[in-house]
Amino acid sequence: MAKLPFERPIIKKINIGVPNKIGMKTEYTPITEIDGVSVKQMIKEYGSPVYVISEKTIRETYKKAYSAFAVRYPKIQFAWSYKTNYLNAVCKTFHQEGSWAEVVSGFEYDKAIANKVKPQHIVFNGPDKSREDLIKAIKNQSLIHIDHFDELYTIISLTSELNETPKVAIRVNMDTGVYPQWSRFGFNYDNGEAWDALNRIMISKKLDLIGLHAHIGTYMMTAEAYKIAGQKLSDLAVKLKEKYNHTIKYIDFGGGFASKNTLIGAYLPGSDTCPSFDDYAEAITSSIINSKIKPDDFPTIMLETGRALIDDAGYILGTVLANKKLADGSNSTVIDVGVNLLFTSFWYEHQITPAQEFSPYTENTTIYGPLCMNIDVIRRSANLPIMKKGDNFVISRIGAYNMTQWMQFIALRPKILMIDLKGNVHIIRENEKLKDIVSMERTPEHLNNFDV
Ligand SMILES: *Cc1c(COP(=O)(O)O)cnc(C)c1O
């Protein structure tokens, strides 16, 4: 008998009805409503796709985060990270809860002022503050977090010009055991640069050094890194006390807490693996209370948490446009939500849930957006219930960064709704219209006549 040719073994997952510890299916029940409001009704009334923000979830998440810190430490202040989601309705919800504003550009600074945040309660971060921005922030007594020596010297030179004493902190970067290390922002702790900057501020006698700041990274999957940051920042505070008898008023730990989203390629869902607010709060507060800072000098702990406070409150609702087989025989589904509206699909495996009843069968499919661009992939491979053209779905946990990093590309951006605590639906941003986009264009006269 002829020997059979070798064929490599394959492992094939059986999809129907066989549970494993991870769970075969990604979805078990449809999402038919958000905060009591029907998903299909919102699509019917406001169009597809449409973003939805839950005011209730924002407030609940904020309270949970705040109390995790407040039960462990007496002086806590949050500042809302504008770039994470700077829709006015979202910012004002956070401001009503007690958050100050954290901004990283002149545009965001002006937005916070227009939102009526007290200027002294605006934290101004980032490497790009223009001379005009700095003058405004100095006159307003806003909290300027210095990013580099060039900025420090500009501020010192402005003090004599303006005859003001700016309120400043420095941003410090450091090795916290998480790599790659973000050393491009602020002054490095480990090589002595941060201490050098602090000495220059103190001997200038022209600045009111009120804080120390670090924002060590984003989507930090270990709370331990914050403890190390806290130890290093406390060390600087203690040295300032020893050398200058100077007490700083706050230590700002920045943001970076992970949301419950799942990173692409992760084995377990983010909701199972990411630290909780309690974990972060425990690490941060213990780094201060166990430091050599004297209790009378304990600084306010400031937090600029972004994604972890807003991700869960945001949804995008949409419609299936088509199902098609690819040339290799695999399935694909085309939906009306593309990467232009869901920028975070470049790093998250977003949860997509049908908005109507479905059968127990699931299949692997690639989810494509509607753009005429090969990069427009929402999920490379999703094990989803079968959906057909016209079916609706809900993509959850998209409140962070999508409504600021979105692109007006190929299509116009849709409406954004907010569901208030009573279940009323508000349009908080209108859908874009052709006239909005062309209103910024100017056509040279000689291009206006043609015959095609
Ligand atoms: C972006 C940013 C934040 C918020 O970061 P998250 O990772 O969304 O929590 C906070 N502080 C600064 C300085 C930032 O640049």
Short mmCIF file of C-alpha atoms and ligand atoms in Angstrom, two decimals:
data_model
loop_
_atom_site.label_atom_id
_atom_site.label_comp_id
_atom_site.label_asym_id
_atom_site.label_seq_id
_atom_site.Cartn_x
_atom_site.Cartn_y
_atom_site.Cartn_z
CA MET A 1 0.00 0.00 0.00
CA ALA A 2 1.33 3.42 -0.94
CA LYS A 3 2.20 5.65 1.95
CA LEU A 4 -0.28 8.48 2.29
CA PRO A 5 1.18 11.97 1.95
CA PHE A 6 1.62 13.82 5.23
CA GLU A 7 -0.88 16.46 5.99
CA ARG A 8 -0.31 18.84 8.89
CA PRO A 9 -2.78 18.50 11.76
CA ILE A 10 -5.30 21.28 12.28
CA ILE A 11 -7.24 22.27 15.34
CA LYS A 12 -10.77 23.26 14.61
CA LYS A 13 -12.96 25.02 17.09
CA ILE A 14 -16.52 23.70 17.29
CA ASN A 15 -18.76 26.67 17.64
CA ILE A 16 -22.21 25.51 18.53
CA GLY A 17 -23.28 24.74 22.04
CA VAL A 18 -19.91 23.73 23.43
CA PRO A 19 -18.87 25.98 26.26
CA ASN A 20 -15.30 26.55 27.33
CA LYS A 21 -13.93 28.70 30.10
CA ILE A 22 -13.52 31.73 27.87
CA GLY A 23 -16.95 31.34 26.31
CA MET A 24 -17.37 30.59 22.63
CA LYS A 25 -19.87 33.21 21.78
CA THR A 26 -19.08 36.83 22.34
CA GLU A 27 -22.71 37.80 22.69
CA TYR A 28 -25.53 36.13 24.57
CA THR A 29 -28.28 38.71 24.63
CA PRO A 30 -29.10 41.58 22.30
CA ILE A 31 -28.88 45.20 23.42
CA THR A 32 -32.30 46.58 22.56
CA GLU A 33 -32.18 49.66 24.79
CA ILE A 34 -29.78 52.02 26.50
CA ASP A 35 -30.91 53.56 29.80
CA GLY A 36 -34.45 52.54 28.93
CA VAL A 37 -34.45 54.14 25.47
CA SER A 38 -35.03 51.86 22.47
CA VAL A 39 -32.01 51.46 20.20
CA LYS A 40 -34.16 50.99 17.10
CA GLN A 41 -36.24 54.04 17.95
CA MET A 42 -33.10 56.20 18.26
CA ILE A 43 -31.85 54.97 14.89
CA LYS A 44 -35.25 55.64 13.32
CA GLU A 45 -35.45 59.13 14.72
CA TYR A 46 -31.86 60.33 14.49
CA GLY A 47 -30.37 58.23 11.70
CA SER A 48 -27.77 55.51 11.40
CA PRO A 49 -25.06 55.56 12.55
CA VAL A 50 -25.55 57.65 15.67
CA TYR A 51 -23.46 58.11 18.81
CA VAL A 52 -25.13 57.86 22.20
CA ILE A 53 -23.78 59.02 25.56
CA SER A 54 -25.29 57.97 28.86
CA GLU A 55 -25.26 60.79 31.41
CA LYS A 56 -26.11 58.22 34.08
CA THR A 57 -23.04 56.12 33.31
CA ILE A 58 -20.77 59.18 33.33
CA ARG A 59 -21.99 60.22 36.76
CA GLU A 60 -21.91 56.71 38.20
CA THR A 61 -18.40 56.05 36.91
CA TYR A 62 -17.15 59.38 38.20
CA LYS A 63 -18.61 58.76 41.66
CA LYS A 64 -17.08 55.31 41.78
CA ALA A 65 -13.64 56.61 40.84
CA TYR A 66 -13.84 59.59 43.17
CA SER A 67 -14.94 57.58 46.17
CA ALA A 68 -12.22 54.96 45.60
CA PHE A 69 -9.74 57.79 46.29
CA ALA A 70 -11.74 59.82 48.79
CA VAL A 71 -12.14 56.93 51.25
CA ARG A 72 -8.36 56.44 51.25
CA TYR A 73 -7.07 60.01 51.32
CA PRO A 74 -8.49 63.31 52.55
CA LYS A 75 -7.65 65.65 49.67
CA ILE A 76 -8.66 64.54 46.17
CA GLN A 77 -9.29 66.63 43.07
CA PHE A 78 -10.16 65.35 39.61
CA ALA A 79 -9.57 67.40 36.44
CA TRP A 80 -11.41 66.29 33.31
CA SER A 81 -9.06 65.48 30.42
CA TYR A 82 -10.61 67.52 27.62
CA LYS A 83 -8.92 65.70 24.74
CA THR A 84 -10.56 62.42 25.77
CA ASN A 85 -13.97 63.85 24.98
CA TYR A 86 -14.46 67.60 24.75
CA LEU A 87 -18.11 67.77 23.83
CA ASN A 88 -19.46 70.57 25.99
CA ALA A 89 -22.28 68.42 27.37
CA VAL A 90 -19.75 65.80 28.49
CA CYS A 91 -17.33 68.34 30.00
CA LYS A 92 -20.13 70.10 31.86
CA THR A 93 -21.39 66.81 33.31
CA PHE A 94 -17.92 66.28 34.79
CA HIS A 95 -17.75 69.89 35.97
CA GLN A 96 -21.10 69.48 37.73
CA GLU A 97 -19.62 66.46 39.49
CA GLY A 98 -16.75 68.63 40.70
CA SER A 99 -14.03 68.02 38.13
CA TRP A 100 -11.70 70.82 37.15
CA ALA A 101 -10.48 71.00 33.53
CA GLU A 102 -7.25 69.53 32.17
CA VAL A 103 -6.29 70.90 28.76
CA VAL A 104 -3.37 70.37 26.37
CA SER A 105 -3.77 73.19 23.82
CA GLY A 106 -4.88 76.77 23.46
CA PHE A 107 -8.04 75.55 21.75
CA GLU A 108 -8.92 73.30 24.69
CA TYR A 109 -8.02 76.07 27.14
CA ASP A 110 -10.44 78.44 25.41
CA LYS A 111 -13.10 75.72 25.40
CA ALA A 112 -12.76 75.29 29.17
CA ILE A 113 -13.00 79.07 29.68
CA ALA A 114 -16.08 79.19 27.44
CA ASN A 115 -17.56 76.39 29.54
CA LYS A 116 -17.16 78.77 32.51
CA VAL A 117 -14.58 76.76 34.40
CA LYS A 118 -12.79 79.09 36.83
CA PRO A 119 -9.40 79.86 35.24
CA GLN A 120 -7.60 78.95 38.49
CA HIS A 121 -9.14 75.48 38.09
CA ILE A 122 -7.71 74.82 34.66
CA VAL A 123 -4.63 72.61 34.45
CA PHE A 124 -2.67 73.50 31.33
CA ASN A 125 -0.48 70.60 30.11
CA GLY A 126 1.32 69.74 26.91
CA PRO A 127 4.46 70.62 24.96
CA ASP A 128 2.75 73.20 22.73
CA LYS A 129 1.68 76.29 24.65
CA SER A 130 2.22 79.36 22.51
CA ARG A 131 3.48 82.64 23.99
CA GLU A 132 -0.08 83.98 23.71
CA ASP A 133 -1.45 80.89 25.48
CA LEU A 134 1.07 81.33 28.27
CA ILE A 135 0.31 85.03 28.68
CA LYS A 136 -3.39 84.24 28.95
CA ALA A 137 -2.83 81.41 31.44
CA ILE A 138 -0.42 83.51 33.55
CA LYS A 139 -2.81 86.47 33.75
CA ASN A 140 -5.63 84.09 34.64
CA GLN A 141 -3.61 82.32 37.37
CA SER A 142 -4.25 78.95 35.72
CA LEU A 143 -2.06 75.99 36.68
CA ILE A 144 0.72 75.74 34.11
CA HIS A 145 2.48 72.40 33.95
CA ILE A 146 5.88 73.06 32.37
CA ASP A 147 6.96 70.49 29.79
CA HIS A 148 10.53 71.50 28.85
CA PHE A 149 13.32 73.99 29.58
CA ASP A 150 12.43 76.22 26.61
CA GLU A 151 8.99 76.66 28.09
CA LEU A 152 10.42 77.30 31.56
CA TYR A 153 12.66 80.08 30.25
CA THR A 154 9.82 81.62 28.23
CA ILE A 155 7.68 81.73 31.37
CA ILE A 156 10.49 83.26 33.44
CA SER A 157 11.00 85.95 30.79
CA LEU A 158 7.26 86.68 30.71
CA THR A 159 7.10 87.25 34.48
CA SER A 160 8.98 90.54 34.33
CA GLU A 161 7.11 91.64 31.24
CA LEU A 162 3.72 90.96 32.82
CA ASN A 163 4.68 91.60 36.45
CA GLU A 164 2.88 88.43 37.51
CA THR A 165 3.84 85.34 39.52
CA PRO A 166 2.69 82.34 37.49
CA LYS A 167 1.42 79.24 39.28
CA VAL A 168 3.44 76.34 37.95
CA ALA A 169 4.18 72.66 38.31
CA ILE A 170 6.59 70.57 36.30
CA ARG A 171 5.71 67.44 34.43
CA VAL A 172 8.03 64.62 35.42
CA ASN A 173 8.69 61.45 33.44
CA MET A 174 10.36 58.40 34.90
CA ASP A 175 10.97 54.69 34.75
CA THR A 176 7.98 53.01 36.40
CA GLY A 177 8.69 49.53 35.09
CA VAL A 178 6.31 49.95 32.15
CA TYR A 179 7.85 50.10 28.69
CA PRO A 180 8.25 51.79 26.34
CA GLN A 181 8.81 54.62 28.77
CA TRP A 182 7.22 57.95 27.88
CA SER A 183 10.20 60.27 28.22
CA ARG A 184 9.22 62.76 25.56
CA PHE A 185 6.97 64.75 27.89
CA GLY A 186 8.32 66.66 30.84
CA PHE A 187 11.59 66.39 32.75
CA ASN A 188 13.22 63.08 33.56
CA TYR A 189 13.41 62.04 37.18
CA ASP A 190 15.98 59.28 36.94
CA ASN A 191 18.75 61.32 35.30
CA GLY A 192 18.29 64.33 37.60
CA GLU A 193 16.71 66.62 35.02
CA ALA A 194 13.50 67.09 37.01
CA TRP A 195 15.46 68.10 40.12
CA ASP A 196 17.51 70.48 38.01
CA ALA A 197 14.33 72.11 36.68
CA LEU A 198 12.93 72.47 40.21
CA ASN A 199 16.13 74.12 41.41
CA ARG A 200 15.98 76.59 38.53
CA ILE A 201 12.37 77.43 39.38
CA MET A 202 13.20 77.93 43.07
CA ILE A 203 16.27 80.11 42.54
CA SER A 204 14.48 82.27 39.95
CA LYS A 205 12.07 83.37 42.73
CA LYS A 206 9.70 84.40 39.97
CA LEU A 207 7.37 81.44 39.88
CA ASP A 208 4.98 79.99 42.43
CA LEU A 209 5.84 76.29 42.37
CA ILE A 210 2.62 74.67 43.54
CA GLY A 211 2.70 71.11 42.22
CA LEU A 212 4.35 68.13 40.64
CA HIS A 213 2.82 66.25 37.75
CA ALA A 214 3.27 62.95 35.96
CA HIS A 215 1.21 61.22 33.29
CA ILE A 216 3.10 57.97 32.96
CA GLY A 217 1.23 56.42 30.06
CA THR A 218 -2.19 55.33 28.93
CA TYR A 219 -4.15 52.10 29.41
CA MET A 220 -1.79 51.13 32.25
CA MET A 221 -2.45 47.51 33.04
CA THR A 222 -0.69 47.56 36.38
CA ALA A 223 -1.44 49.82 39.34
CA GLU A 224 2.07 49.22 40.69
CA ALA A 225 3.53 51.71 38.18
CA TYR A 226 1.62 54.53 39.91
CA LYS A 227 3.11 53.55 43.23
CA ILE A 228 6.59 53.91 41.81
CA ALA A 229 5.61 57.26 40.28
CA GLY A 230 4.25 58.36 43.65
CA GLN A 231 7.47 57.39 45.43
CA LYS A 232 9.59 59.35 42.96
CA LEU A 233 7.36 62.42 43.06
CA SER A 234 7.23 62.31 46.87
CA ASP A 235 10.99 62.17 46.89
CA LEU A 236 11.10 65.43 44.93
CA ALA A 237 8.59 67.00 47.32
CA VAL A 238 10.72 65.98 50.31
CA LYS A 239 13.88 67.38 48.70
CA LEU A 240 12.13 70.71 48.03
CA LYS A 241 11.16 70.85 51.68
CA GLU A 242 14.67 70.03 52.88
CA LYS A 243 16.52 72.40 50.61
CA TYR A 244 14.10 75.34 50.34
CA ASN A 245 11.57 74.72 53.10
CA HIS A 246 9.05 74.82 50.28
CA THR A 247 5.78 72.87 50.43
CA ILE A 248 4.02 71.91 47.25
CA LYS A 249 0.22 71.92 47.29
CA TYR A 250 -0.55 69.01 44.97
CA ILE A 251 0.79 65.95 43.26
CA ASP A 252 -0.98 65.27 39.99
CA PHE A 253 -0.87 61.64 38.87
CA GLY A 254 -2.26 62.34 35.40
CA GLY A 255 -4.48 59.77 33.74
CA GLY A 256 -3.84 56.44 32.10
CA PHE A 257 -6.18 54.13 34.01
CA ALA A 258 -7.27 51.33 31.68
CA SER A 259 -10.88 51.16 30.57
CA LYS A 260 -12.56 47.78 30.37
CA ASN A 261 -12.02 47.54 26.64
CA THR A 262 -10.08 44.58 25.27
CA LEU A 263 -6.82 45.29 23.48
CA ILE A 264 -6.34 43.64 20.09
CA GLY A 265 -4.63 40.30 20.58
CA ALA A 266 -5.41 40.03 24.31
CA TYR A 267 -6.40 36.54 25.42
CA LEU A 268 -8.80 37.59 28.13
CA PRO A 269 -11.31 40.45 27.98
CA GLY A 270 -10.18 43.79 29.44
CA SER A 271 -13.05 43.67 31.93
CA ASP A 272 -11.35 40.65 33.55
CA THR A 273 -7.76 41.83 33.45
CA CYS A 274 -7.60 45.58 34.07
CA PRO A 275 -7.05 47.02 37.54
CA SER A 276 -10.07 48.56 39.27
CA PHE A 277 -10.32 52.13 40.54
CA ASP A 278 -9.70 50.68 44.01
CA ASP A 279 -6.44 49.09 42.84
CA TYR A 280 -5.19 52.35 41.37
CA ALA A 281 -6.35 54.35 44.39
CA GLU A 282 -4.63 51.95 46.78
CA ALA A 283 -1.31 52.21 44.92
CA ILE A 284 -1.42 55.99 44.56
CA THR A 285 -2.54 56.92 48.06
CA SER A 286 -0.18 54.47 49.73
CA SER A 287 2.78 55.98 47.86
CA ILE A 288 2.02 59.35 49.47
CA ILE A 289 1.02 58.33 52.98
CA ASN A 290 4.01 56.02 53.34
CA SER A 291 6.49 58.58 51.99
CA LYS A 292 8.65 60.92 54.05
CA ILE A 293 6.24 63.79 53.44
CA LYS A 294 5.00 65.01 56.83
CA PRO A 295 1.24 64.64 57.37
CA ASP A 296 0.80 68.42 57.74
CA ASP A 297 2.31 68.79 54.29
CA PHE A 298 0.30 66.08 52.56
CA PRO A 299 -0.46 67.40 49.08
CA THR A 300 -3.82 67.22 47.34
CA ILE A 301 -3.84 64.24 45.01
CA MET A 302 -4.96 65.37 41.60
CA LEU A 303 -6.13 62.98 38.88
CA GLU A 304 -6.63 63.58 35.17
CA THR A 305 -8.28 60.27 34.41
CA GLY A 306 -9.73 60.26 30.89
CA ARG A 307 -10.63 57.00 29.16
CA ALA A 308 -11.57 55.07 32.28
CA LEU A 309 -14.22 57.67 33.15
CA ILE A 310 -15.93 57.99 29.80
CA ASP A 311 -15.41 54.85 27.72
CA ASP A 312 -18.33 52.91 29.22
CA ALA A 313 -20.72 55.84 28.79
CA GLY A 314 -20.36 55.96 24.99
CA TYR A 315 -22.03 53.84 22.31
CA ILE A 316 -22.36 53.95 18.57
CA LEU A 317 -25.47 52.46 16.99
CA GLY A 318 -25.42 51.32 13.40
CA THR A 319 -26.79 49.14 10.63
CA VAL A 320 -25.51 46.16 8.66
CA LEU A 321 -25.06 47.11 4.99
CA ALA A 322 -24.12 43.73 3.52
CA ASN A 323 -22.67 40.29 4.08
CA LYS A 324 -20.19 38.91 1.62
CA LYS A 325 -17.80 36.01 1.17
CA LEU A 326 -14.18 36.90 0.61
CA ALA A 327 -12.09 35.14 -2.03
CA ASP A 328 -10.60 32.82 0.57
CA GLY A 329 -14.07 31.64 1.57
CA SER A 330 -14.24 33.55 4.84
CA ASN A 331 -17.16 35.70 5.88
CA SER A 332 -17.29 39.43 6.05
CA THR A 333 -19.90 41.91 7.17
CA VAL A 334 -20.02 45.52 6.02
CA ILE A 335 -21.46 48.00 8.50
CA ASP A 336 -22.12 51.73 8.34
CA VAL A 337 -19.60 52.55 11.10
CA GLY A 338 -16.05 53.01 9.83
CA VAL A 339 -12.70 53.86 11.37
CA ASN A 340 -13.47 57.51 10.60
CA LEU A 341 -15.99 57.30 13.46
CA LEU A 342 -14.30 54.62 15.52
CA PHE A 343 -10.65 55.47 15.59
CA THR A 344 -10.08 53.25 18.62
CA SER A 345 -10.76 50.13 16.55
CA PHE A 346 -7.07 50.35 15.61
CA TRP A 347 -6.22 49.08 19.09
CA TYR A 348 -9.39 47.69 20.69
CA GLU A 349 -11.49 44.65 19.88
CA HIS A 350 -14.73 46.53 20.23
CA GLN A 351 -17.76 44.72 21.48
CA ILE A 352 -20.45 44.58 18.78
CA THR A 353 -23.87 43.40 19.92
CA PRO A 354 -26.96 42.87 17.76
CA ALA A 355 -29.89 45.12 18.62
CA GLN A 356 -32.50 42.42 17.89
CA GLU A 357 -33.11 38.81 18.87
CA PHE A 358 -30.75 36.31 17.27
CA SER A 359 -30.38 32.55 16.84
CA PRO A 360 -27.87 30.54 18.88
CA TYR A 361 -25.58 30.21 15.87
CA THR A 362 -22.46 32.28 15.57
CA GLU A 363 -19.79 32.54 12.93
CA ASN A 364 -16.47 34.15 12.48
CA THR A 365 -16.62 37.25 10.38
CA THR A 366 -14.48 40.24 9.53
CA ILE A 367 -16.31 43.48 10.22
CA TYR A 368 -15.62 46.15 7.63
CA GLY A 369 -16.66 49.79 7.76
CA PRO A 370 -18.24 51.54 4.76
CA LEU A 371 -15.20 53.53 3.63
CA CYS A 372 -13.55 52.88 0.30
CA MET A 373 -10.24 52.22 2.00
CA ASN A 374 -8.56 48.97 2.84
CA ILE A 375 -7.68 50.12 6.36
CA ASP A 376 -11.36 50.39 7.25
CA VAL A 377 -11.62 47.33 9.48
CA ILE A 378 -13.60 47.43 12.70
CA ARG A 379 -12.87 43.83 13.79
CA ARG A 380 -10.39 41.49 12.05
CA SER A 381 -12.20 38.49 13.36
CA ALA A 382 -15.31 38.46 15.48
CA ASN A 383 -17.34 35.47 16.51
CA LEU A 384 -20.77 36.99 16.18
CA PRO A 385 -24.38 35.94 15.88
CA ILE A 386 -25.52 36.02 12.28
CA MET A 387 -26.81 39.42 11.25
CA LYS A 388 -28.37 40.32 7.93
CA LYS A 389 -28.66 43.48 5.87
CA GLY A 390 -30.70 46.08 7.70
CA ASP A 391 -30.11 44.58 11.15
CA ASN A 392 -28.95 46.99 13.83
CA PHE A 393 -26.15 46.68 16.35
CA VAL A 394 -24.63 48.52 19.26
CA ILE A 395 -20.89 49.02 19.68
CA SER A 396 -20.17 49.60 23.37
CA ARG A 397 -17.44 51.33 25.37
CA ILE A 398 -16.49 53.90 22.79
CA GLY A 399 -16.84 57.13 24.80
CA ALA A 400 -13.10 57.86 24.97
CA TYR A 401 -11.21 59.53 22.13
CA ASN A 402 -13.56 58.60 19.27
CA MET A 403 -15.49 61.87 19.39
CA THR A 404 -12.26 63.88 19.36
CA GLN A 405 -9.95 61.82 17.13
CA TRP A 406 -12.62 61.17 14.51
CA MET A 407 -12.10 62.23 10.92
CA GLN A 408 -14.32 63.96 8.44
CA PHE A 409 -13.29 61.56 5.70
CA ILE A 410 -15.49 60.34 2.81
CA ALA A 411 -18.67 60.74 4.86
CA LEU A 412 -20.13 63.40 7.12
CA ARG A 413 -20.14 62.85 10.86
CA PRO A 414 -23.43 61.78 12.47
CA LYS A 415 -25.41 63.16 15.40
CA ILE A 416 -24.38 62.63 19.00
CA LEU A 417 -27.16 62.03 21.50
CA MET A 418 -27.13 62.17 25.27
CA ILE A 419 -29.67 60.28 27.36
CA ASP A 420 -30.25 62.22 30.56
CA LEU A 421 -31.06 60.79 34.00
CA LYS A 422 -34.79 60.83 33.26
CA GLY A 423 -34.44 58.98 29.96
CA ASN A 424 -34.88 62.08 27.79
CA VAL A 425 -32.84 62.10 24.60
CA HIS A 426 -30.93 65.28 23.70
CA ILE A 427 -28.99 66.01 20.53
CA ILE A 428 -25.67 67.30 21.91
CA ARG A 429 -24.00 67.62 18.50
CA GLU A 430 -25.75 67.94 15.17
CA ASN A 431 -24.82 65.81 12.19
CA GLU A 432 -22.53 67.59 9.75
CA LYS A 433 -23.97 68.91 6.51
CA LEU A 434 -22.29 69.58 3.20
CA LYS A 435 -22.60 73.32 3.80
CA ASP A 436 -20.71 73.06 7.12
CA ILE A 437 -17.73 71.54 5.38
CA VAL A 438 -17.69 73.78 2.30
CA SER A 439 -18.25 76.90 4.38
CA MET A 440 -14.56 76.78 5.26
CA GLU A 441 -13.42 76.41 1.65
CA ARG A 442 -12.42 79.27 -0.65
CA THR A 443 -12.24 78.71 -4.43
CA PRO A 444 -10.06 81.05 -6.52
CA GLU A 445 -12.31 82.82 -9.02
CA HIS A 446 -10.57 81.48 -12.16
CA LEU A 447 -11.56 77.91 -11.22
CA ASN A 448 -15.25 78.54 -11.18
CA ASN A 449 -16.08 78.09 -14.86
CA PHE A 450 -15.95 74.75 -16.66
CA ASP A 451 -18.04 72.66 -18.94
CA VAL A 452 -18.15 68.95 -18.07
C1 LIG B 1 -4.39 62.30 27.59
C2 LIG B 1 -4.02 62.77 28.92
C3 LIG B 1 -4.75 62.39 30.06
C4 LIG B 1 -5.86 61.37 30.02
O1 LIG B 1 -5.32 60.13 29.73
P1 LIG B 1 -6.18 58.77 29.79
O2 LIG B 1 -5.20 57.73 29.39
O3 LIG B 1 -7.31 58.92 28.84
O4 LIG B 1 -6.65 58.59 31.20
C5 LIG B 1 -4.35 62.94 31.27
N1 LIG B 1 -3.31 63.80 31.37
C6 LIG B 1 -2.59 64.18 30.29
C7 LIG B 1 -1.47 65.11 30.46
C8 LIG B 1 -2.91 63.68 29.03
O5 LIG B 1 -2.17 64.04 27.98
#
